[in-house]
Coordinates of C-alpha atoms and ligand atoms in Angstrom, one line a residue:
M1 CA 73.2 2.9 -30.5
L2 CA 69.9 1.2 -29.7
N3 CA 66.8 3.3 -30.5
I4 CA 63.5 1.6 -29.6
V5 CA 60.0 2.6 -30.2
L6 CA 57.9 1.1 -27.4
F7 CA 54.4 1.0 -29.0
G8 CA 50.9 0.1 -28.1
P9 CA 47.5 1.5 -27.2
P10 CA 46.8 3.5 -24.0
G11 CA 47.1 1.2 -21.0
A12 CA 49.3 -1.4 -22.9
G13 CA 52.0 -1.0 -20.2
K14 CA 54.6 1.1 -22.2
G15 CA 55.6 3.3 -19.2
T16 CA 56.0 0.3 -16.8
Q17 CA 58.0 -1.7 -19.4
A18 CA 60.1 1.2 -20.3
E19 CA 61.4 1.2 -16.7
F20 CA 62.7 -2.4 -17.1
L21 CA 64.3 -1.7 -20.5
I22 CA 66.1 1.4 -19.2
Q23 CA 67.6 -0.7 -16.3
S24 CA 68.6 -3.6 -18.6
F25 CA 70.0 -1.6 -21.5
G26 CA 71.0 1.9 -20.1
L27 CA 68.8 3.8 -22.4
I28 CA 67.2 7.3 -22.0
H29 CA 63.4 7.2 -21.6
L30 CA 61.6 9.8 -23.7
S31 CA 57.9 9.8 -23.0
T32 CA 56.0 12.6 -24.7
G33 CA 53.1 12.1 -22.2
D34 CA 55.5 12.6 -19.2
L35 CA 57.1 15.6 -20.9
L36 CA 53.7 17.2 -21.6
R37 CA 52.6 16.6 -18.0
S38 CA 55.8 18.3 -16.7
E39 CA 55.1 21.3 -18.9
I40 CA 51.6 21.5 -17.5
A41 CA 52.9 21.2 -13.9
A42 CA 55.4 24.0 -14.7
G43 CA 52.6 26.2 -16.0
T44 CA 54.3 26.9 -19.3
K45 CA 52.6 28.2 -22.5
L46 CA 53.2 24.9 -24.2
G47 CA 51.7 23.1 -21.2
L48 CA 48.6 25.3 -21.3
E49 CA 48.1 24.6 -25.0
A50 CA 48.6 20.9 -24.6
K51 CA 46.3 20.6 -21.6
A52 CA 43.1 21.3 -23.6
F53 CA 43.9 18.4 -26.0
M54 CA 44.9 16.0 -23.3
E55 CA 41.8 16.5 -21.2
K56 CA 39.7 15.4 -24.1
G57 CA 41.9 12.4 -25.0
E58 CA 42.8 14.1 -28.3
L59 CA 46.3 14.2 -29.7
V60 CA 48.5 17.3 -29.1
P61 CA 49.5 18.9 -32.5
D62 CA 52.4 17.1 -34.2
A63 CA 54.6 20.3 -34.3
V64 CA 54.5 20.5 -30.5
V65 CA 55.6 17.0 -29.7
I66 CA 58.1 16.8 -32.5
G67 CA 59.7 20.0 -31.2
M68 CA 60.0 18.5 -27.7
I69 CA 61.6 15.3 -29.0
K70 CA 64.0 17.3 -31.2
S71 CA 65.3 19.3 -28.2
K72 CA 65.7 16.2 -26.1
L73 CA 67.7 14.4 -28.8
E74 CA 69.9 17.5 -29.1
A75 CA 70.4 17.7 -25.3
N76 CA 71.4 14.0 -25.1
K77 CA 73.9 13.6 -27.9
D78 CA 76.1 11.1 -26.0
A79 CA 73.3 8.7 -25.1
K80 CA 73.7 5.0 -25.6
G81 CA 70.2 5.0 -27.1
F82 CA 66.6 6.0 -26.5
I83 CA 63.3 4.4 -25.7
F84 CA 60.5 6.4 -27.3
D85 CA 57.3 5.9 -25.3
G86 CA 54.1 7.3 -26.6
F87 CA 55.9 8.8 -29.5
P88 CA 55.5 8.6 -32.5
R89 CA 51.6 8.6 -32.5
T90 CA 51.0 9.7 -36.1
V91 CA 52.7 8.9 -39.4
D92 CA 53.9 12.5 -39.7
Q93 CA 55.6 12.1 -36.3
A94 CA 57.2 8.8 -37.4
K95 CA 58.6 10.5 -40.5
A96 CA 59.9 13.5 -38.5
L97 CA 61.6 11.1 -36.1
D98 CA 63.2 9.1 -38.9
E99 CA 64.5 12.4 -40.3
L100 CA 65.9 13.5 -37.0
L101 CA 67.6 10.2 -36.3
D102 CA 68.9 9.8 -39.9
A103 CA 70.6 13.2 -39.6
N104 CA 72.6 11.7 -36.7
G105 CA 73.1 8.3 -38.5
T106 CA 71.3 6.5 -35.6
P107 CA 68.1 5.0 -37.0
I108 CA 65.3 3.2 -35.1
S109 CA 66.5 -0.3 -34.3
G110 CA 63.0 -1.8 -33.7
M111 CA 59.4 -1.0 -32.9
L112 CA 58.1 -3.2 -30.1
S113 CA 54.3 -3.3 -30.2
L114 CA 52.5 -4.4 -27.1
E115 CA 49.3 -6.3 -27.9
V116 CA 46.5 -6.1 -25.3
E117 CA 42.8 -6.8 -25.5
K118 CA 40.5 -3.7 -25.3
Q119 CA 38.7 -4.6 -22.1
E120 CA 42.0 -5.2 -20.3
L121 CA 43.2 -1.8 -21.5
I122 CA 40.1 -0.1 -20.0
N123 CA 40.5 -2.0 -16.7
R124 CA 44.2 -1.1 -16.4
L125 CA 43.6 2.6 -17.2
L126 CA 40.7 2.9 -14.7
N127 CA 42.9 1.2 -12.0
R128 CA 45.9 3.5 -12.8
G129 CA 43.5 6.5 -12.6
K130 CA 42.6 5.6 -9.0
I131 CA 46.3 5.5 -8.0
S132 CA 47.8 8.3 -10.2
G133 CA 44.9 10.7 -10.1
R134 CA 45.3 11.3 -13.8
A135 CA 42.0 12.8 -15.0
D136 CA 42.3 11.2 -18.4
D137 CA 42.5 7.8 -16.7
Q138 CA 39.3 8.3 -14.6
D139 CA 36.6 8.9 -17.2
Q140 CA 35.4 5.9 -19.3
S141 CA 34.4 8.1 -22.2
I142 CA 37.8 9.9 -22.4
I143 CA 39.5 6.4 -22.2
E144 CA 37.3 5.2 -25.1
N145 CA 38.2 8.3 -27.1
R146 CA 41.9 7.7 -26.5
I147 CA 41.5 4.1 -27.7
N148 CA 39.6 5.3 -30.8
V149 CA 42.2 7.9 -31.6
Y150 CA 44.8 5.2 -31.2
N151 CA 43.0 2.9 -33.7
E152 CA 42.4 5.7 -36.2
K153 CA 45.7 7.8 -36.1
T154 CA 48.3 5.7 -34.3
S155 CA 47.8 2.0 -35.3
P156 CA 48.8 2.8 -39.0
L157 CA 52.3 3.1 -37.6
I158 CA 52.4 -0.7 -37.4
E159 CA 52.3 -0.9 -41.2
Y160 CA 54.8 2.0 -41.4
Y161 CA 57.4 0.0 -39.4
K162 CA 56.5 -3.3 -41.0
K163 CA 57.5 -1.8 -44.3
Q164 CA 61.0 -1.0 -42.8
N165 CA 61.2 -4.6 -41.3
K166 CA 61.3 -3.1 -37.8
H167 CA 58.0 -4.2 -36.3
F168 CA 57.9 -6.8 -33.5
G169 CA 54.5 -7.8 -32.1
I170 CA 54.7 -8.7 -28.3
N171 CA 52.0 -10.4 -26.3
G172 CA 51.2 -7.7 -23.7
M173 CA 48.9 -9.9 -21.6
G174 CA 50.2 -11.6 -18.5
T175 CA 52.3 -10.5 -15.5
I176 CA 54.7 -7.5 -15.7
E177 CA 57.7 -9.8 -15.4
E178 CA 56.4 -12.1 -18.2
I179 CA 56.0 -9.2 -20.5
A180 CA 59.4 -7.7 -19.6
G181 CA 61.0 -11.1 -20.4
R182 CA 59.4 -11.1 -23.9
L183 CA 60.5 -7.6 -24.6
K184 CA 64.1 -8.2 -23.4
A185 CA 64.4 -11.3 -25.6
V186 CA 63.6 -9.2 -28.7
V187 CA 65.8 -6.3 -27.7
D188 CA 68.7 -8.7 -27.0
K189 CA 68.6 -9.7 -30.7
L190 CA 68.4 -6.1 -32.1
Ligands
LIG1 P1 50.3 9.2 -22.5 O1 51.0 9.6 -21.2 O2 51.3 8.6 -23.5 O3 49.1 8.3 -22.3 O4 49.8 10.5 -23.1 C1 48.8 11.3 -22.5 C2 48.2 12.3 -23.5 O5 49.3 13.2 -23.9 C3 47.6 11.7 -24.8 O6 46.3 11.3 -24.6 C4 47.8 12.9 -25.7 O7 46.8 13.9 -25.5 C5 49.1 13.5 -25.3 N1 50.2 13.0 -26.0 C6 51.2 12.2 -25.5 N2 52.1 11.9 -26.5 C7 51.7 12.4 -27.6 C8 52.1 12.4 -29.0 N3 53.2 11.7 -29.4 N4 51.4 13.0 -29.9 C9 50.3 13.7 -29.6 N5 49.8 13.8 -28.3 C10 50.5 13.1 -27.4

């Protein structure tokens, strides 16, 4: 089983690159951002609760996202592996994920961390906002807040996975194909 954490700040290209990895390795894509947006679209209570955080560029509470991931893991017991995209985003989420996966005897294989300069992140998000209509990608102050939240609460996960010898830094600048090639080369060796 291949369990990959695809990591990086907002705008690093996690969603785009996850598509390539799914095709190459037959994994299931679990994006907490996508799952939350589906809940909002379906008008569920969970979606309503999450929306208020997402609109400000704040993190949705750990218990909510951990619960979503837990039910997806239970619903896909026969999977070849998973790509976790946008999850974990806090140390508590990473610990919960380790516990869930250890219970199945299928730990994280590696954390692939996309490294992209801040101005490039902002440019990519603003461009994506024009196409996707995502409100949190259209407002520079919300984007800045998401990057700050990443630096404060999410980037400590680099150390968390380094301690487990599972961290792989990947240059996330360049064309989509170049970056996909770099990721594939690492996953091939896991
Ligand atoms: P994303 O699609 O990954 O950029 O996520 C969009 C928004 O959803 C984030 O800004 C957060 O508000 C929320 N979100 C997504 N994943 C998580 C997570 N693992 N923990 C907390 N909030 C999350």
